[in-house]
Amino acid sequence: MILTVTLNTALDITYRVPRLTPHTSHRVGDVTERPGGKGLNVARVLAALGRPVTVTGFAGGATGAALRAQLAEAPGVRDALLDVAGRTRRTVAVVDERTGDTTQLNEPGPLITPDEWSRFRTAYEELLASADAVALCGSLPPGVPVGAYAQLVRAARAVHVPVLLDTSGEPLRRGIAARPDVVKPNADELAELTGSHEPLRATRDARRRGAHAVVASLGTDGLLAATPDGAWQAVPPARVRGNPTGAGDSAVAALVAGLADLEPWPALLTRAVALSAATVLAPVAGEFDAKAYEEFLAKVSVTERAGAA
């Protein structure tokens, strides 16, 4: 079983309008709601790949109830979220159908009490007993200590469960010092962490800060990995046009599955890039174009990079 942790779950609401114009009223053409948060997107992708997956984190209030009701309809995903007194946040995306641009509004999340955080840590450690790998994903809700991911990384390592960390800012800075097996920043998060805008140098610096391996998302330039076994860059066969939302979460799904399977890095990166590209062709996060994924697997280019390991 693969465990995904989403401490700041969300109910994702998407509005589609013909044209988004500031300071005016809009008639919404289409509204969709989905369980959201990075770890839930990762879990849906894993389930679609046929991997047993459990999700945990926090859910509360009417929004949390709606999220869990919809999550119950997601085939292959086991719900181990913890109830909290606060209300799960909403994220609102407004899509301009003329340009394809998206404007995102993210609520902060519920206030988590010390008792709720303590209960979560106990439940998390129990779930680790049956986990083959764990992915720690996304932002922290108010009340959760900024060093939370460092605590969860250490708990996983104590029972020899491979752990991937996908977050940003100070939670990433503290979490990486706990020596996760993989961290997966994007280019901006990597630069914020290391102060370097040169990806090869930045991945090497991030490894020195504690991560066993660093896999950086470089957008259309694919993934750059610095690992104990060497360094590689995996690039999609061509620029894929579509909706990039969730592409990074699909890469995380492939990476954490590869960790569980002890897959060699070049093969693992190939799967991550192919799955990420296939997600761009899907309409929403947590889904991918299965036919395109199979086609991309044969076309991803992986090259060894000197000097980053």
PDB file of C-alpha atoms in Angstrom, residues 33-289:
ATOM      1  CA  GLU A  33     -16.250  20.218  -7.666  1.00  0.00           C
ATOM      2  CA  ARG A  34     -13.581  17.651  -6.805  1.00  0.00           C
ATOM      3  CA  PRO A  35     -11.654  16.511  -3.735  1.00  0.00           C
ATOM      4  CA  GLY A  36      -8.383  18.409  -3.880  1.00  0.00           C
ATOM      5  CA  GLY A  37      -4.983  18.892  -2.371  1.00  0.00           C
ATOM      6  CA  LYS A  38      -1.767  17.538  -3.851  1.00  0.00           C
ATOM      7  CA  GLY A  39      -1.807  14.203  -2.037  1.00  0.00           C
ATOM      8  CA  LEU A  40      -5.379  13.446  -3.097  1.00  0.00           C
ATOM      9  CA  ASN A  41      -4.445  14.111  -6.731  1.00  0.00           C
ATOM     10  CA  VAL A  42      -1.450  11.794  -6.307  1.00  0.00           C
ATOM     11  CA  ALA A  43      -3.712   9.115  -4.822  1.00  0.00           C
ATOM     12  CA  ARG A  44      -6.212   9.216  -7.697  1.00  0.00           C
ATOM     13  CA  VAL A  45      -3.399   8.787 -10.212  1.00  0.00           C
ATOM     14  CA  LEU A  46      -1.931   5.877  -8.241  1.00  0.00           C
ATOM     15  CA  ALA A  47      -5.347   4.209  -8.061  1.00  0.00           C
ATOM     16  CA  ALA A  48      -5.786   4.632 -11.826  1.00  0.00           C
ATOM     17  CA  LEU A  49      -2.431   2.866 -12.241  1.00  0.00           C
ATOM     18  CA  GLY A  50      -3.776  -0.032 -10.200  1.00  0.00           C
ATOM     19  CA  ARG A  51      -1.799   0.707  -7.030  1.00  0.00           C
ATOM     20  CA  PRO A  52      -3.448   0.219  -3.607  1.00  0.00           C
ATOM     21  CA  VAL A  53      -3.439   3.667  -1.989  1.00  0.00           C
ATOM     22  CA  THR A  54      -4.605   5.209   1.289  1.00  0.00           C
ATOM     23  CA  VAL A  55      -5.085   8.928   1.863  1.00  0.00           C
ATOM     24  CA  THR A  56      -4.756  10.644   5.209  1.00  0.00           C
ATOM     25  CA  GLY A  57      -4.774  14.212   6.474  1.00  0.00           C
ATOM     26  CA  PHE A  58      -7.542  16.411   7.861  1.00  0.00           C
ATOM     27  CA  ALA A  59     -11.167  16.999   6.861  1.00  0.00           C
ATOM     28  CA  GLY A  60     -13.792  19.015   8.699  1.00  0.00           C
ATOM     29  CA  GLY A  61     -17.086  20.880   8.441  1.00  0.00           C
ATOM     30  CA  ALA A  62     -19.558  20.821   5.579  1.00  0.00           C
ATOM     31  CA  THR A  63     -16.757  21.242   3.034  1.00  0.00           C
ATOM     32  CA  GLY A  64     -14.894  18.287   4.498  1.00  0.00           C
ATOM     33  CA  ALA A  65     -18.062  16.174   4.419  1.00  0.00           C
ATOM     34  CA  ALA A  66     -18.590  17.018   0.744  1.00  0.00           C
ATOM     35  CA  LEU A  67     -14.960  16.171   0.001  1.00  0.00           C
ATOM     36  CA  ARG A  68     -15.218  12.776   1.714  1.00  0.00           C
ATOM     37  CA  ALA A  69     -18.504  11.966  -0.008  1.00  0.00           C
ATOM     38  CA  GLN A  70     -16.897  12.548  -3.383  1.00  0.00           C
ATOM     39  CA  LEU A  71     -13.722  10.726  -2.351  1.00  0.00           C
ATOM     40  CA  ALA A  72     -15.847   7.664  -1.556  1.00  0.00           C
ATOM     41  CA  GLU A  73     -16.722   7.527  -5.258  1.00  0.00           C
ATOM     42  CA  ALA A  74     -13.055   7.448  -6.326  1.00  0.00           C
ATOM     43  CA  PRO A  75     -12.321   3.798  -7.150  1.00  0.00           C
ATOM     44  CA  GLY A  76      -9.322   2.273  -5.405  1.00  0.00           C
ATOM     45  CA  VAL A  77      -8.726   5.101  -2.894  1.00  0.00           C
ATOM     46  CA  ARG A  78      -9.053   4.294   0.812  1.00  0.00           C
ATOM     47  CA  ASP A  79     -10.102   7.225   3.033  1.00  0.00           C
ATOM     48  CA  ALA A  80      -8.170   7.495   6.319  1.00  0.00           C
ATOM     49  CA  LEU A  81      -8.691  11.252   6.810  1.00  0.00           C
ATOM     50  CA  LEU A  82      -9.145  12.528  10.361  1.00  0.00           C
ATOM     51  CA  ASP A  83     -12.165  14.616  11.347  1.00  0.00           C
ATOM     52  CA  VAL A  84     -11.368  18.057  12.770  1.00  0.00           C
ATOM     53  CA  ALA A  85     -13.502  20.840  14.205  1.00  0.00           C
ATOM     54  CA  GLY A  86     -12.484  23.413  11.612  1.00  0.00           C
ATOM     55  CA  ARG A  87     -13.827  23.604   8.060  1.00  0.00           C
ATOM     56  CA  THR A  88     -11.834  22.194   5.171  1.00  0.00           C
ATOM     57  CA  ARG A  89     -10.798  24.950   2.777  1.00  0.00           C
ATOM     58  CA  ARG A  90     -12.078  25.590  -0.721  1.00  0.00           C
ATOM     59  CA  THR A  91      -9.972  26.493  -3.713  1.00  0.00           C
ATOM     60  CA  VAL A  92     -11.662  28.375  -6.527  1.00  0.00           C
ATOM     61  CA  ALA A  93     -10.259  28.308 -10.064  1.00  0.00           C
ATOM     62  CA  VAL A  94     -11.758  30.616 -12.675  1.00  0.00           C
ATOM     63  CA  VAL A  95     -10.948  29.494 -16.209  1.00  0.00           C
ATOM     64  CA  ASP A  96     -11.049  32.025 -19.032  1.00  0.00           C
ATOM     65  CA  GLU A  97     -12.232  29.882 -21.959  1.00  0.00           C
ATOM     66  CA  ARG A  98     -11.034  32.446 -24.486  1.00  0.00           C
ATOM     67  CA  THR A  99      -7.388  32.357 -23.416  1.00  0.00           C
ATOM     68  CA  GLY A 100      -7.241  29.148 -21.358  1.00  0.00           C
ATOM     69  CA  ASP A 101      -5.734  31.120 -18.452  1.00  0.00           C
ATOM     70  CA  THR A 102      -6.718  30.203 -14.887  1.00  0.00           C
ATOM     71  CA  THR A 103      -7.085  32.534 -11.903  1.00  0.00           C
ATOM     72  CA  GLN A 104      -6.720  30.659  -8.602  1.00  0.00           C
ATOM     73  CA  LEU A 105      -8.085  31.638  -5.175  1.00  0.00           C
ATOM     74  CA  ASN A 106      -6.878  29.456  -2.264  1.00  0.00           C
ATOM     75  CA  GLU A 107      -8.334  29.601   1.230  1.00  0.00           C
ATOM     76  CA  PRO A 108      -5.875  29.031   4.128  1.00  0.00           C
ATOM     77  CA  GLY A 109      -7.426  25.882   5.617  1.00  0.00           C
ATOM     78  CA  PRO A 110      -8.839  25.044   9.065  1.00  0.00           C
ATOM     79  CA  LEU A 111      -7.077  25.827  12.331  1.00  0.00           C
ATOM     80  CA  ILE A 112      -5.662  22.534  13.621  1.00  0.00           C
ATOM     81  CA  THR A 113      -5.498  22.246  17.409  1.00  0.00           C
ATOM     82  CA  PRO A 114      -2.556  20.654  19.265  1.00  0.00           C
ATOM     83  CA  ASP A 115      -4.804  17.716  20.200  1.00  0.00           C
ATOM     84  CA  GLU A 116      -5.824  17.173  16.567  1.00  0.00           C
ATOM     85  CA  TRP A 117      -2.200  17.253  15.466  1.00  0.00           C
ATOM     86  CA  SER A 118      -1.270  14.745  18.176  1.00  0.00           C
ATOM     87  CA  ARG A 119      -4.106  12.424  17.102  1.00  0.00           C
ATOM     88  CA  PHE A 120      -2.968  12.664  13.492  1.00  0.00           C
ATOM     89  CA  ARG A 121       0.609  11.725  14.324  1.00  0.00           C
ATOM     90  CA  THR A 122      -0.607   8.636  16.184  1.00  0.00           C
ATOM     91  CA  ALA A 123      -2.831   7.596  13.263  1.00  0.00           C
ATOM     92  CA  TYR A 124      -0.030   8.275  10.758  1.00  0.00           C
ATOM     93  CA  GLU A 125       2.421   6.050  12.622  1.00  0.00           C
ATOM     94  CA  GLU A 126      -0.180   3.267  12.662  1.00  0.00           C
ATOM     95  CA  LEU A 127      -0.692   3.601   8.890  1.00  0.00           C
ATOM     96  CA  LEU A 128       3.056   3.426   8.282  1.00  0.00           C
ATOM     97  CA  ALA A 129       3.034  -0.150   9.565  1.00  0.00           C
ATOM     98  CA  SER A 130       1.374  -1.319   6.332  1.00  0.00           C
ATOM     99  CA  ALA A 131       2.874   1.231   3.917  1.00  0.00           C
ATOM    100  CA  ASP A 132       5.386   0.422   1.170  1.00  0.00           C
ATOM    101  CA  ALA A 133       6.123   4.133   0.632  1.00  0.00           C
ATOM    102  CA  VAL A 134       4.680   7.488   1.682  1.00  0.00           C
ATOM    103  CA  ALA A 135       4.248  10.818  -0.108  1.00  0.00           C
ATOM    104  CA  LEU A 136       4.000  13.973   2.037  1.00  0.00           C
ATOM    105  CA  CYS A 137       2.348  16.634  -0.103  1.00  0.00           C
ATOM    106  CA  GLY A 138       1.330  20.273  -0.097  1.00  0.00           C
ATOM    107  CA  SER A 139       0.949  23.183   2.277  1.00  0.00           C
ATOM    108  CA  LEU A 140       0.356  23.172   6.029  1.00  0.00           C
ATOM    109  CA  PRO A 141      -2.948  24.384   7.489  1.00  0.00           C
ATOM    110  CA  PRO A 142      -2.894  26.927  10.328  1.00  0.00           C
ATOM    111  CA  GLY A 143      -1.936  25.464  13.686  1.00  0.00           C
ATOM    112  CA  VAL A 144       0.263  22.688  12.324  1.00  0.00           C
ATOM    113  CA  PRO A 145       3.897  23.291  13.345  1.00  0.00           C
ATOM    114  CA  VAL A 146       6.181  24.473  10.568  1.00  0.00           C
ATOM    115  CA  GLY A 147       8.442  21.511  11.267  1.00  0.00           C
ATOM    116  CA  ALA A 148       5.587  19.041  10.791  1.00  0.00           C
ATOM    117  CA  TYR A 149       7.019  17.404   7.691  1.00  0.00           C
ATOM    118  CA  ALA A 150      10.366  16.904   9.389  1.00  0.00           C
ATOM    119  CA  GLN A 151       8.539  15.001  12.143  1.00  0.00           C
ATOM    120  CA  LEU A 152       6.660  12.864   9.608  1.00  0.00           C
ATOM    121  CA  VAL A 153       9.813  12.153   7.587  1.00  0.00           C
ATOM    122  CA  ARG A 154      11.638  10.976  10.719  1.00  0.00           C
ATOM    123  CA  ALA A 155       8.703   8.759  11.699  1.00  0.00           C
ATOM    124  CA  ALA A 156       8.749   7.062   8.280  1.00  0.00           C
ATOM    125  CA  ARG A 157      12.514   6.611   8.307  1.00  0.00           C
ATOM    126  CA  ALA A 158      12.366   5.108  11.805  1.00  0.00           C
ATOM    127  CA  VAL A 159      10.329   2.189  10.423  1.00  0.00           C
ATOM    128  CA  HIS A 160      12.260   2.026   7.119  1.00  0.00           C
ATOM    129  CA  VAL A 161       9.411   3.275   4.896  1.00  0.00           C
ATOM    130  CA  PRO A 162      10.678   5.261   1.862  1.00  0.00           C
ATOM    131  CA  VAL A 163       9.364   8.825   1.988  1.00  0.00           C
ATOM    132  CA  LEU A 164       8.914  11.515  -0.672  1.00  0.00           C
ATOM    133  CA  LEU A 165       8.422  15.169   0.286  1.00  0.00           C
ATOM    134  CA  ASP A 166       6.631  17.635  -2.013  1.00  0.00           C
ATOM    135  CA  THR A 167       6.177  21.020  -0.361  1.00  0.00           C
ATOM    136  CA  SER A 168       7.765  24.478  -0.412  1.00  0.00           C
ATOM    137  CA  GLY A 169       9.114  27.317   1.699  1.00  0.00           C
ATOM    138  CA  GLU A 170      10.061  26.791   5.331  1.00  0.00           C
ATOM    139  CA  PRO A 171       8.277  23.397   5.611  1.00  0.00           C
ATOM    140  CA  LEU A 172      10.540  22.176   2.778  1.00  0.00           C
ATOM    141  CA  ARG A 173      13.642  23.728   4.342  1.00  0.00           C
ATOM    142  CA  ARG A 174      12.989  21.970   7.648  1.00  0.00           C
ATOM    143  CA  GLY A 175      11.699  18.772   6.095  1.00  0.00           C
ATOM    144  CA  ILE A 176      14.729  18.242   3.868  1.00  0.00           C
ATOM    145  CA  ALA A 177      17.011  18.315   6.927  1.00  0.00           C
ATOM    146  CA  ALA A 178      15.211  15.175   8.190  1.00  0.00           C
ATOM    147  CA  ARG A 179      16.691  13.300   5.186  1.00  0.00           C
ATOM    148  CA  PRO A 180      13.706  12.227   3.061  1.00  0.00           C
ATOM    149  CA  ASP A 181      14.439   9.707   0.316  1.00  0.00           C
ATOM    150  CA  VAL A 182      13.223  12.128  -2.377  1.00  0.00           C
ATOM    151  CA  VAL A 183      12.189  15.766  -2.515  1.00  0.00           C
ATOM    152  CA  LYS A 184      10.390  17.048  -5.609  1.00  0.00           C
ATOM    153  CA  PRO A 185      10.501  20.836  -5.894  1.00  0.00           C
ATOM    154  CA  ASN A 186       9.697  22.812  -9.018  1.00  0.00           C
ATOM    155  CA  ALA A 187      12.264  25.247 -10.395  1.00  0.00           C
ATOM    156  CA  ASP A 188      10.999  28.205  -8.323  1.00  0.00           C
ATOM    157  CA  GLU A 189      10.847  26.185  -5.094  1.00  0.00           C
ATOM    158  CA  LEU A 190      14.338  24.846  -5.733  1.00  0.00           C
ATOM    159  CA  ALA A 191      15.694  28.352  -6.297  1.00  0.00           C
ATOM    160  CA  GLU A 192      13.992  29.618  -3.125  1.00  0.00           C
ATOM    161  CA  LEU A 193      15.513  26.758  -1.148  1.00  0.00           C
ATOM    162  CA  THR A 194      19.075  27.048  -2.456  1.00  0.00           C
ATOM    163  CA  GLY A 195      19.385  30.597  -3.767  1.00  0.00           C
ATOM    164  CA  SER A 196      20.570  29.232  -7.126  1.00  0.00           C
ATOM    165  CA  HIS A 197      18.672  29.562 -10.413  1.00  0.00           C
ATOM    166  CA  GLU A 198      20.964  27.080 -12.178  1.00  0.00           C
ATOM    167  CA  PRO A 199      19.087  23.754 -11.843  1.00  0.00           C
ATOM    168  CA  LEU A 200      22.108  21.437 -11.876  1.00  0.00           C
ATOM    169  CA  ARG A 201      23.894  23.397  -9.154  1.00  0.00           C
ATOM    170  CA  ALA A 202      20.665  23.809  -7.174  1.00  0.00           C
ATOM    171  CA  THR A 203      19.819  20.099  -7.138  1.00  0.00           C
ATOM    172  CA  ARG A 204      23.337  19.318  -5.921  1.00  0.00           C
ATOM    173  CA  ASP A 205      23.002  21.938  -3.170  1.00  0.00           C
ATOM    174  CA  ALA A 206      19.585  20.580  -2.140  1.00  0.00           C
ATOM    175  CA  ARG A 207      21.099  17.098  -1.731  1.00  0.00           C
ATOM    176  CA  ARG A 208      23.753  18.547   0.574  1.00  0.00           C
ATOM    177  CA  ARG A 209      20.938  19.914   2.747  1.00  0.00           C
ATOM    178  CA  GLY A 210      19.797  16.382   3.541  1.00  0.00           C
ATOM    179  CA  ALA A 211      17.733  14.784   0.782  1.00  0.00           C
ATOM    180  CA  HIS A 212      18.974  11.457  -0.534  1.00  0.00           C
ATOM    181  CA  ALA A 213      17.672  12.394  -3.990  1.00  0.00           C
ATOM    182  CA  VAL A 214      16.285  15.583  -5.517  1.00  0.00           C
ATOM    183  CA  VAL A 215      13.958  15.482  -8.515  1.00  0.00           C
ATOM    184  CA  ALA A 216      13.256  18.970  -9.843  1.00  0.00           C
ATOM    185  CA  SER A 217      10.345  19.774 -12.172  1.00  0.00           C
ATOM    186  CA  LEU A 218      11.563  22.040 -14.972  1.00  0.00           C
ATOM    187  CA  GLY A 219       8.331  22.486 -16.908  1.00  0.00           C
ATOM    188  CA  THR A 220       8.788  21.752 -20.600  1.00  0.00           C
ATOM    189  CA  ASP A 221      12.386  20.708 -19.869  1.00  0.00           C
ATOM    190  CA  GLY A 222      11.105  17.684 -17.917  1.00  0.00           C
ATOM    191  CA  LEU A 223      12.700  16.396 -14.717  1.00  0.00           C
ATOM    192  CA  LEU A 224      16.253  16.762 -13.432  1.00  0.00           C
ATOM    193  CA  ALA A 225      17.308  14.215 -10.814  1.00  0.00           C
ATOM    194  CA  ALA A 226      20.350  14.252  -8.560  1.00  0.00           C
ATOM    195  CA  THR A 227      20.645  10.914  -6.745  1.00  0.00           C
ATOM    196  CA  PRO A 228      23.257   8.805  -4.915  1.00  0.00           C
ATOM    197  CA  ASP A 229      23.536   6.708  -8.101  1.00  0.00           C
ATOM    198  CA  GLY A 230      24.074   9.570 -10.547  1.00  0.00           C
ATOM    199  CA  ALA A 231      22.229  12.424 -12.214  1.00  0.00           C
ATOM    200  CA  TRP A 232      19.785  12.309 -15.126  1.00  0.00           C
ATOM    201  CA  GLN A 233      17.468  14.583 -17.039  1.00  0.00           C
ATOM    202  CA  ALA A 234      14.286  13.165 -18.564  1.00  0.00           C
ATOM    203  CA  VAL A 235      12.512  15.225 -21.214  1.00  0.00           C
ATOM    204  CA  PRO A 236       9.122  14.683 -22.903  1.00  0.00           C
ATOM    205  CA  PRO A 237       9.183  13.955 -26.648  1.00  0.00           C
ATOM    206  CA  ALA A 238       7.673  17.337 -27.586  1.00  0.00           C
ATOM    207  CA  ARG A 239       5.891  20.284 -26.043  1.00  0.00           C
ATOM    208  CA  VAL A 240       2.508  19.029 -24.846  1.00  0.00           C
ATOM    209  CA  ARG A 241      -0.275  21.605 -24.943  1.00  0.00           C
ATOM    210  CA  GLY A 242      -3.201  21.413 -22.553  1.00  0.00           C
ATOM    211  CA  ASN A 243      -3.923  21.873 -18.847  1.00  0.00           C
ATOM    212  CA  PRO A 244      -0.709  21.629 -16.766  1.00  0.00           C
ATOM    213  CA  THR A 245      -2.640  21.574 -13.462  1.00  0.00           C
ATOM    214  CA  GLY A 246      -1.802  18.341 -11.671  1.00  0.00           C
ATOM    215  CA  ALA A 247       1.138  17.398 -13.905  1.00  0.00           C
ATOM    216  CA  GLY A 248       3.526  17.691 -10.953  1.00  0.00           C
ATOM    217  CA  ASP A 249       1.240  15.551  -8.804  1.00  0.00           C
ATOM    218  CA  SER A 250       1.294  12.823 -11.456  1.00  0.00           C
ATOM    219  CA  ALA A 251       5.085  12.949 -11.453  1.00  0.00           C
ATOM    220  CA  VAL A 252       4.974  12.458  -7.671  1.00  0.00           C
ATOM    221  CA  ALA A 253       2.678   9.447  -8.142  1.00  0.00           C
ATOM    222  CA  ALA A 254       5.195   7.825 -10.490  1.00  0.00           C
ATOM    223  CA  LEU A 255       8.119   8.670  -8.213  1.00  0.00           C
ATOM    224  CA  VAL A 256       6.574   7.280  -5.024  1.00  0.00           C
ATOM    225  CA  ALA A 257       5.476   4.117  -6.848  1.00  0.00           C
ATOM    226  CA  GLY A 258       9.039   3.734  -8.133  1.00  0.00           C
ATOM    227  CA  LEU A 259      10.366   4.155  -4.604  1.00  0.00           C
ATOM    228  CA  ALA A 260       8.096   1.353  -3.405  1.00  0.00           C
ATOM    229  CA  ASP A 261       9.258  -0.883  -6.280  1.00  0.00           C
ATOM    230  CA  LEU A 262      12.983  -0.015  -5.997  1.00  0.00           C
ATOM    231  CA  GLU A 263      12.868   0.915  -9.691  1.00  0.00           C
ATOM    232  CA  PRO A 264      16.142   2.124 -11.310  1.00  0.00           C
ATOM    233  CA  TRP A 265      16.285   5.888 -11.683  1.00  0.00           C
ATOM    234  CA  PRO A 266      16.285   6.158 -15.509  1.00  0.00           C
ATOM    235  CA  ALA A 267      13.188   3.956 -15.762  1.00  0.00           C
ATOM    236  CA  LEU A 268      11.517   5.744 -12.859  1.00  0.00           C
ATOM    237  CA  LEU A 269      12.116   9.165 -14.422  1.00  0.00           C
ATOM    238  CA  THR A 270      10.814   7.938 -17.770  1.00  0.00           C
ATOM    239  CA  ARG A 271       7.537   6.924 -16.134  1.00  0.00           C
ATOM    240  CA  ALA A 272       7.296  10.183 -14.208  1.00  0.00           C
ATOM    241  CA  VAL A 273       7.762  12.361 -17.304  1.00  0.00           C
ATOM    242  CA  ALA A 274       5.422  10.257 -19.448  1.00  0.00           C
ATOM    243  CA  LEU A 275       2.712  10.334 -16.790  1.00  0.00           C
ATOM    244  CA  SER A 276       3.161  14.062 -16.225  1.00  0.00           C
ATOM    245  CA  ALA A 277       2.855  14.774 -19.962  1.00  0.00           C
ATOM    246  CA  ALA A 278      -0.233  12.559 -20.232  1.00  0.00           C
ATOM    247  CA  THR A 279      -1.809  14.541 -17.386  1.00  0.00           C
ATOM    248  CA  VAL A 280      -1.468  17.770 -19.374  1.00  0.00           C
ATOM    249  CA  LEU A 281      -3.838  16.199 -21.911  1.00  0.00           C
ATOM    250  CA  ALA A 282      -6.470  15.474 -19.234  1.00  0.00           C
ATOM    251  CA  PRO A 283      -9.076  18.094 -18.243  1.00  0.00           C
ATOM    252  CA  VAL A 284      -8.494  18.030 -14.454  1.00  0.00           C
ATOM    253  CA  ALA A 285      -5.830  17.198 -11.877  1.00  0.00           C
ATOM    254  CA  GLY A 286      -5.748  13.598 -10.707  1.00  0.00           C
ATOM    255  CA  GLU A 287      -6.445  12.204 -14.180  1.00  0.00           C
ATOM    256  CA  PHE A 288      -4.302  11.330 -17.193  1.00  0.00           C
ATOM    257  CA  ASP A 289      -4.719  10.198 -20.782  1.00  0.00           C
TER     258      ASP A 289
END
